[in-house]
XYZ file of C-alpha atoms in Angstrom:
555
model
C 140.771 121.884 136.640
C 138.725 124.600 138.284
C 136.095 123.124 140.514
C 132.507 123.774 139.441
C 130.337 125.842 141.756
C 126.638 126.439 142.007
C 124.973 129.527 140.627
C 126.244 130.652 137.265
C 125.890 128.481 134.164
C 129.185 127.038 132.957
C 131.185 127.474 129.776
C 133.709 124.607 129.613
C 136.834 124.609 127.405
C 138.782 121.384 126.793
C 142.283 121.484 125.247
C 145.369 119.378 125.981
C 147.684 122.316 125.097
C 147.962 124.386 128.341
C 148.901 127.517 126.418
C 145.878 127.289 124.145
C 143.643 126.363 127.065
C 144.731 129.417 129.055
C 144.243 131.664 126.013
C 140.702 130.412 125.465
C 139.778 130.873 129.117
C 141.345 134.359 129.176
C 139.224 135.482 126.223
C 136.103 133.843 127.630
C 136.478 135.435 131.080
C 137.040 138.884 129.572
C 133.677 138.760 127.807
C 131.503 136.323 129.789
C 133.053 136.031 133.251
C 130.428 138.248 134.900
C 127.513 135.989 133.927
C 129.104 132.554 133.441
C 131.430 130.223 135.301
C 134.416 129.710 132.956
C 135.969 126.256 133.416
C 138.822 124.485 131.636
C 140.087 120.925 131.394
C 143.156 119.462 129.690
C 141.630 116.136 128.605
C 138.283 114.676 127.614
C 138.042 112.266 130.591
C 138.830 115.095 133.021
C 136.124 117.265 131.454
C 133.557 114.416 131.525
C 134.187 113.893 135.217
C 133.452 117.575 135.863
C 130.321 117.360 133.720
C 129.073 114.349 135.671
C 129.548 116.248 138.936
C 127.645 119.235 137.557
C 124.868 116.936 136.364
C 124.455 115.413 139.841
C 124.393 118.889 141.407
C 121.908 120.220 138.876
C 124.332 122.876 137.618
C 123.605 124.050 134.057
C 126.170 123.969 131.251
C 125.722 126.503 128.476
C 128.592 125.881 126.005
C 131.215 123.150 125.473
C 134.338 124.104 123.506
C 136.614 121.171 122.627
C 139.843 120.935 120.652
C 139.684 118.366 117.852
C 143.181 116.889 118.182
C 143.616 115.535 121.740
C 145.401 112.293 122.662
C 143.322 109.409 124.013
C 139.944 111.048 123.419
C 139.584 113.580 120.637
C 137.151 116.484 120.655
C 134.474 114.683 118.695
C 134.489 111.668 121.036
C 134.312 114.002 124.030
C 131.368 115.976 122.641
C 129.523 112.784 121.764
C 129.739 111.554 125.377
C 129.063 115.029 126.785
C 125.772 115.155 124.833
C 124.372 112.379 127.031
C 125.101 114.375 130.188
C 124.131 117.865 129.008
C 122.136 117.549 125.742
C 121.129 121.206 125.642
C 124.649 122.623 125.940
C 125.827 124.235 122.702
C 128.802 122.462 121.109
C 131.836 124.087 119.467
C 134.884 122.309 117.976
C 138.276 124.038 117.786
C 140.199 122.851 114.736
C 143.141 123.679 112.518
C 142.524 124.463 108.846
C 143.833 121.022 107.854
C 141.125 119.343 109.949
C 138.174 121.284 108.540
C 136.770 118.240 106.729
C 136.797 116.245 109.965
C 134.879 119.063 111.671
C 132.274 119.043 108.921
C 131.918 115.262 109.225
C 131.418 115.720 112.968
C 128.250 117.704 112.364
C 126.339 114.497 111.677
C 127.841 112.763 114.711
C 127.458 115.281 117.539
C 125.059 117.846 116.023
C 127.834 120.407 116.182
C 126.642 124.010 116.508
C 129.866 125.573 115.192
C 133.516 124.944 114.518
C 136.208 127.559 114.988
C 139.523 127.679 113.157
C 142.646 128.313 115.242
C 143.812 130.960 115.823
C 140.583 132.869 116.525
C 142.219 136.314 116.920
C 140.821 138.862 117.145
C 138.137 137.336 119.412
C 135.887 140.384 118.885
C 135.468 139.278 115.253
C 135.918 135.489 115.275
C 134.989 134.183 118.745
C 132.534 136.464 120.517
C 129.916 136.818 117.716
C 129.714 133.018 117.493
C 129.347 132.514 121.227
C 126.901 135.404 121.570
C 124.546 133.657 119.165
C 124.950 130.248 120.820
C 124.358 131.675 124.286
C 121.222 133.528 123.060
C 119.865 130.240 121.744
C 120.819 128.395 124.929
C 119.175 130.988 127.167
C 115.989 130.711 125.119
C 115.859 126.945 125.626
C 116.756 127.317 129.294
C 113.650 129.419 129.911
C 111.754 126.104 129.975
C 112.867 123.717 132.750
C 114.615 120.743 131.195
C 112.877 117.396 131.678
C 110.174 118.778 133.961
C 107.366 117.923 131.589
C 106.681 114.207 131.742
C 104.781 112.095 129.207
C 103.511 108.661 130.290
C 102.057 106.505 127.565
C 101.930 103.150 125.850
C 104.776 102.201 123.511
C 102.538 101.549 120.502
C 99.896 104.223 121.133
C 99.348 106.595 118.150
C 98.237 109.417 120.449
C 101.270 108.981 122.702
C 103.449 109.321 119.610
C 101.566 112.426 118.526
C 101.941 114.093 121.927
C 105.694 113.456 121.981
C 106.035 114.741 118.432
C 104.013 117.854 119.265
C 106.275 118.691 122.223
C 109.463 117.941 120.300
C 108.488 120.014 117.271
C 107.608 122.943 119.514
C 111.059 122.742 121.125
C 109.564 121.805 124.511
C 111.813 119.471 126.550
C 110.087 116.463 128.081
C 110.861 113.013 129.474
C 109.125 109.905 128.163
C 107.973 107.062 130.431
C 106.369 103.789 129.315
C 103.196 103.170 131.295
C 103.918 99.527 132.170
C 107.491 100.137 133.352
C 108.184 100.845 137.078
C 108.731 104.609 136.907
C 105.804 105.087 134.529
C 103.550 103.108 136.857
C 104.651 105.199 139.863
C 103.938 108.443 138.010
C 100.464 107.245 136.958
C 99.668 106.271 140.533
C 100.834 109.660 141.796
C 98.671 111.390 139.164
C 95.663 109.213 140.022
C 95.459 108.066 136.372
C 94.801 104.660 134.861
C 97.079 103.168 132.153
C 94.081 102.762 129.854
C 93.683 106.550 129.864
C 97.170 107.242 128.523
C 98.821 109.386 127.402
C 99.104 111.405 130.577
C 101.165 114.580 130.581
C 102.459 115.985 133.882
C 103.390 119.636 133.481
C 106.317 121.381 135.127
C 103.840 122.722 137.686
C 102.743 119.207 138.602
C 99.350 119.272 136.882
C 98.254 115.993 135.284
C 96.602 116.222 131.864
C 94.805 113.028 130.861
C 94.625 112.421 127.093
C 95.116 116.151 126.397
C 94.344 117.736 123.060
C 97.071 119.748 121.295
C 95.278 122.924 122.376
C 95.287 121.862 126.044
C 98.946 120.954 125.792
C 99.815 124.304 124.270
C 97.890 126.181 126.950
C 99.643 124.369 129.817
C 103.202 124.359 128.496
C 103.461 128.047 127.722
C 102.639 128.297 124.010
C 100.526 131.244 122.893
C 97.135 130.333 121.461
C 95.109 133.535 121.803
C 95.741 136.784 119.857
C 96.222 139.944 121.876
C 94.420 142.119 119.300
C 91.305 142.003 117.170
C 92.661 143.579 113.975
C 96.101 143.353 112.378
C 97.903 144.637 109.320
C 98.912 141.104 108.350
C 97.780 137.571 109.178
C 100.191 134.836 108.105
C 98.546 131.430 107.898
C 101.116 128.663 108.286
C 104.383 128.537 110.233
C 106.761 126.803 107.804
C 109.781 128.575 106.276
C 107.576 130.786 104.063
C 105.306 131.797 106.933
C 108.194 132.415 109.318
C 109.983 134.459 106.654
C 106.867 136.539 106.143
C 106.412 137.040 109.888
C 110.014 138.168 110.357
C 109.933 140.642 107.469
C 106.417 141.860 108.199
C 107.079 142.585 111.871
C 110.549 144.022 111.253
C 109.060 146.492 108.777
C 106.446 147.788 111.178
C 103.387 145.751 110.259
C 101.180 144.482 113.103
C 101.734 140.841 112.311
C 100.273 137.605 113.665
C 101.299 134.120 112.511
C 98.779 131.319 112.924
C 100.031 127.714 112.968
C 98.034 124.518 113.365
C 100.688 122.320 115.012
C 104.266 123.653 115.265
C 106.438 126.196 113.519
C 108.853 124.796 110.936
C 106.403 122.803 108.817
C 107.881 119.828 107.014
C 111.264 121.526 106.995
C 111.127 121.690 110.786
C 111.175 117.901 110.905
C 114.343 117.654 108.831
C 117.347 116.255 110.715
C 119.859 118.284 108.678
C 119.494 121.006 106.012
C 122.855 121.521 104.352
C 122.083 123.617 101.279
C 120.529 126.657 102.950
C 122.394 129.930 102.430
C 124.481 131.052 105.383
C 124.770 127.677 107.111
C 127.846 126.005 105.569
C 127.910 123.474 108.421
C 124.235 122.626 108.013
C 121.419 123.205 110.460
C 118.607 120.980 111.674
C 115.098 121.944 110.664
C 114.147 122.308 114.327
C 117.043 124.685 114.990
C 116.225 126.805 111.933
C 112.565 127.001 112.871
C 113.374 127.879 116.489
C 115.732 130.674 115.447
C 113.202 132.065 112.966
C 110.388 131.933 115.532
C 112.505 133.783 118.101
C 113.529 136.287 115.459
C 109.893 136.973 114.547
C 108.978 137.396 118.223
C 111.945 139.749 118.709
C 110.458 142.108 116.098
C 107.033 141.936 117.689
C 105.179 139.303 115.661
C 102.662 137.194 117.576
C 102.896 133.447 116.992
C 99.750 131.408 117.727
C 99.840 127.614 117.781
C 97.117 124.920 117.702
C 94.770 127.254 115.846
C 93.308 125.525 112.796
C 92.185 127.925 110.065
C 89.107 126.589 108.260
C 87.844 129.530 106.235
C 88.618 132.870 104.571
C 86.168 135.730 104.116
C 86.254 139.104 102.391
C 84.472 141.737 104.466
C 84.893 145.052 102.636
C 88.526 146.094 103.058
C 89.041 143.514 105.802
C 90.238 139.945 105.265
C 88.937 137.497 107.884
C 90.204 134.015 108.778
C 87.874 131.625 110.614
C 89.100 129.060 113.127
C 87.807 125.527 113.712
C 86.732 126.499 117.231
C 84.454 129.231 115.869
C 86.785 132.146 116.486
C 87.874 134.596 113.824
C 90.613 137.153 113.218
C 90.678 140.168 110.861
C 93.426 142.074 109.074
C 94.084 144.316 106.125
C 96.037 141.519 104.388
C 96.631 137.767 104.560
C 99.526 135.624 103.403
C 98.676 131.969 102.782
C 101.746 129.866 103.630
C 100.163 126.571 104.656
C 102.672 124.406 102.765
C 101.785 120.801 101.992
C 101.089 117.576 103.891
C 102.452 114.127 103.112
C 100.160 112.041 100.951
C 98.634 108.982 102.607
C 100.105 105.663 101.517
C 97.491 103.462 99.810
C 98.948 100.031 100.756
C 96.685 97.801 102.895
C 97.597 97.906 106.581
C 99.448 101.250 106.499
C 96.563 103.281 107.941
C 95.996 100.621 110.622
C 99.555 100.899 111.908
C 100.050 104.658 111.591
C 101.517 105.796 114.900
C 102.221 102.141 115.786
C 105.321 101.593 113.696
C 104.327 103.597 110.593
C 105.147 107.305 110.648
C 104.719 110.120 108.147
C 107.758 112.343 108.123
C 110.872 111.891 110.174
C 109.166 111.227 113.566
C 112.354 112.333 115.320
C 110.996 111.080 118.619
C 111.179 107.523 117.291
C 114.834 107.677 116.265
C 116.103 106.241 119.544
C 113.885 103.190 119.110
C 115.586 102.438 115.769
C 118.917 101.510 117.371
C 120.334 98.257 115.967
C 117.169 97.604 113.939
C 116.274 97.384 110.256
C 114.444 100.572 109.296
C 112.567 101.276 106.023
C 112.081 104.736 104.508
C 109.834 105.294 101.501
C 110.607 108.282 99.290
C 113.194 109.662 96.918
C 113.303 113.397 97.672
C 115.549 115.382 100.037
C 113.414 114.833 103.154
C 113.723 111.049 102.758
C 117.467 111.298 102.117
C 118.025 113.477 105.174
C 116.078 111.024 107.337
C 118.113 108.113 105.976
C 121.397 109.825 106.843
C 120.133 110.698 110.326
C 118.730 107.270 111.181
C 121.798 105.473 109.837
C 123.768 106.647 112.879
C 122.038 104.117 115.123
C 120.034 101.742 112.924
C 121.436 98.391 111.875
C 120.372 99.010 108.234
C 118.357 101.777 106.604
C 116.507 100.640 103.485
C 115.577 103.591 101.241
C 112.654 102.404 99.093
C 112.286 104.380 95.859
C 109.832 103.800 93.009
C 112.071 105.557 90.486
C 115.065 103.809 88.941
C 117.503 106.380 90.414
C 117.712 109.014 93.132
C 118.996 111.598 90.654
C 115.472 112.368 89.493
C 114.347 113.936 92.799
C 117.200 114.273 95.316
C 119.963 116.879 95.617
C 123.406 115.820 94.499
C 125.070 116.439 97.876
C 122.665 114.061 99.585
C 123.135 111.339 96.971
C 126.885 111.556 97.560
C 126.437 111.288 101.324
C 124.170 108.276 101.037
C 126.616 106.516 98.739
C 129.312 106.808 101.410
C 127.242 105.388 104.301
C 127.622 101.594 104.339
C 124.431 100.769 106.250
C 122.089 102.626 103.866
C 120.726 100.421 101.109
C 118.865 102.057 98.218
C 116.028 99.879 96.877
C 115.200 101.362 93.462
C 112.114 100.438 91.393
C 110.505 99.116 94.567
C 107.429 99.938 96.626
C 105.636 98.870 99.772
C 102.431 97.020 98.895
C 101.237 95.842 102.359
C 101.879 96.182 106.086
C 101.255 93.486 108.716
C 101.387 93.101 112.501
C 99.370 92.619 115.670
C 99.338 95.558 118.106
C 102.108 97.207 116.043
C 103.919 96.891 112.735
C 106.085 93.768 112.408
C 106.348 93.164 108.652
C 105.991 94.863 105.283
C 105.684 93.463 101.783
C 107.987 94.925 99.120
C 107.420 94.548 95.387
C 110.166 94.867 92.769
C 108.335 96.775 90.032
C 110.768 95.558 87.392
C 110.401 91.822 88.053
C 107.049 91.859 89.806
C 108.461 89.703 92.601
C 107.350 90.319 96.181
C 109.475 90.034 99.317
C 108.640 89.934 103.024
C 110.687 92.208 105.285
C 110.562 92.150 109.072
C 110.609 95.640 110.572
C 108.963 97.664 113.348
C 109.658 101.086 111.824
C 108.442 102.425 108.461
C 108.842 106.146 107.676
C 106.897 107.583 104.738
C 107.961 110.565 102.573
C 105.826 109.918 99.538
C 105.204 113.328 98.045
C 102.898 115.991 99.278
C 99.555 117.613 98.591
C 98.190 121.054 99.557
C 95.390 121.159 102.130
C 93.454 124.076 100.662
C 89.808 123.008 100.826
C 89.258 125.841 103.290
C 89.731 128.248 100.361
C 86.839 126.788 98.320
C 84.758 129.428 96.617
C 87.120 132.259 97.592
C 90.577 131.701 96.112
C 91.373 130.280 92.675
C 93.497 127.111 92.672
C 94.802 124.676 90.089
C 93.467 121.146 89.600
C 95.784 119.780 92.317
C 94.696 122.380 94.855
C 97.754 124.665 94.691
C 97.037 128.385 94.934
C 97.318 130.430 91.729
C 98.761 133.933 91.883
C 99.980 136.820 89.770
C 100.547 136.011 86.080
C 99.050 132.511 86.504
C 95.665 134.142 87.076
C 95.735 135.988 83.758
C 94.048 134.025 80.999
C 94.654 135.553 77.577
C 95.375 138.853 79.287
C 92.081 138.836 81.172
C 92.042 139.411 84.932
C 90.421 136.785 87.215
C 86.664 136.815 87.650
C 85.516 139.301 90.292
C 88.784 141.265 90.214
C 87.670 144.892 90.647
C 90.962 146.792 90.894
C 92.278 148.716 87.860
C 95.675 146.995 88.134
C 96.406 143.292 87.534
C 97.312 141.031 90.511
C 100.796 141.460 91.950
C 103.234 138.583 91.440
C 102.239 136.631 94.609
C 98.727 138.053 94.925
C 95.852 135.593 94.656
C 92.484 136.099 92.994
C 91.417 138.152 96.038
C 93.192 141.536 96.365
C 95.195 141.767 99.577
C 95.523 137.984 99.934
C 98.942 136.659 98.964
C 100.569 133.211 98.786
C 104.120 132.025 99.543
C 105.988 128.742 99.729
C 105.064 125.200 98.757
C 101.326 125.853 98.582
C 101.969 128.270 95.689
C 101.419 126.644 92.288
C 104.695 125.596 90.606
C 106.817 126.582 93.620
C 110.396 125.335 93.887
C 109.786 123.188 97.009
C 112.987 124.345 98.683
C 113.505 126.103 102.043
C 115.424 129.009 100.514
C 112.795 129.740 97.884
C 109.988 129.518 100.472
C 111.710 132.043 102.756
C 112.317 134.266 99.726
C 108.676 134.177 98.699
C 107.632 135.004 102.268
C 109.844 138.096 102.221
C 108.666 139.059 98.710
C 105.011 138.693 99.760
C 105.559 141.233 102.530
C 107.011 143.698 100.036
C 103.852 143.258 97.950
C 101.692 143.667 101.056
C 103.287 147.087 101.557
C 102.561 147.922 97.925
C 98.919 146.868 98.386
C 98.496 148.870 101.586
C 99.956 151.933 99.899
């Protein structure tokens, strides 16, 4: 095996067939040899030894390419172990057509980025486009130093959990230290901070932030929070799939576009461990990956993306549309697209609010997944987000209990997910059941389940409860400006027409466009739209369609 050297990032190919291995390396060197160190190994153990050496020397690894069928350690086993050494390297599996199903199954094991069928000739069509995309994504993540941001906090602190989730959802690498463990204690002493003041975040530049707000975090870790202009063609409020879709299409079509997001791009979809029914991703894609790609795509076309800016009001000032921020700031544009999505409803059971962030989590809380290893985990919800979380957590958890009030998953979950869940032995579906109480001391230790058919209650010991119990729009900031339905969802287009009459205050000679709200020039897209489909694909589609209607309005 070629010996690794410092300098260039590495692309490592692993194949036990010397002829195939040489062919892969030949094609890789032809295209990428000037910028990357091209390495090859003829077995998984040999490749792992090289990866360990590179890890110790601090040498980056960009892409791992492994053959599926190798004696002793197959490609999936190798990639699974390689993830622990170089988690940010992109992973590709080489496979024959007969092994395609195994490659697809591997997606849920090693978070595979792509699989390539052998032979891959011509490489200009089948190999290079795939690797170009993976290397672009890797370079984007490498712009932030891996593991240089440190978070020190208490294990059962709600704010510590929120800080970790904020960094993770914004694709910002960090390392987590528990305050009362040796390394955490040393870091706190070095920062001059007291454990009672956790969480403490130490930035890559060595600055200690004590109990930082999301805005302070964003400012110090390189996220943009301040607009560069005062007036835009389009303001997109909300950074979920609909908002990102609108930002991409708006900026790519020449509109001065700014996207404003309260927490992190991706919305609820961004927390999904695996989206498998989105067009163009036959192997599936995590919500975080999809959001990251869309955010980079929007930025590529010139859209500004602002985070930690909470929009609290909307005003009509002549031809301008103005959004007001919680900090007193404001931003104006010709048009606005409302794409704020929905938030999870709060669970009414006694004790749940008390232990939120201390064992009870709304959404997937991906940062807590490691703590679920070999434990009983409970998930409440029967829609796709709950099913995706169950599949993801089942990799490490002892048992995943999926608690559903309905008598079957078929009423709210996609068929492909139901089939997956049925094939995973450590997922148990608890139909006609709900959580009625939560108990514990400094953190969750027990929940009470009620069988709604028999009325019997059961105690269940657990330290992790994830809630996916439906969603509600947070649209109070539109009071008195935009018409909504009784549940708070935004009405648009034909839904505003009552017996052929236009909405009150509508002054234009034409009726509202399809996604146009009761205020001309203000549009809606995605889950916050009344009677929306609540799917990623439809949200992206509405975001794109809203931009087309923005152009029509501006014309």
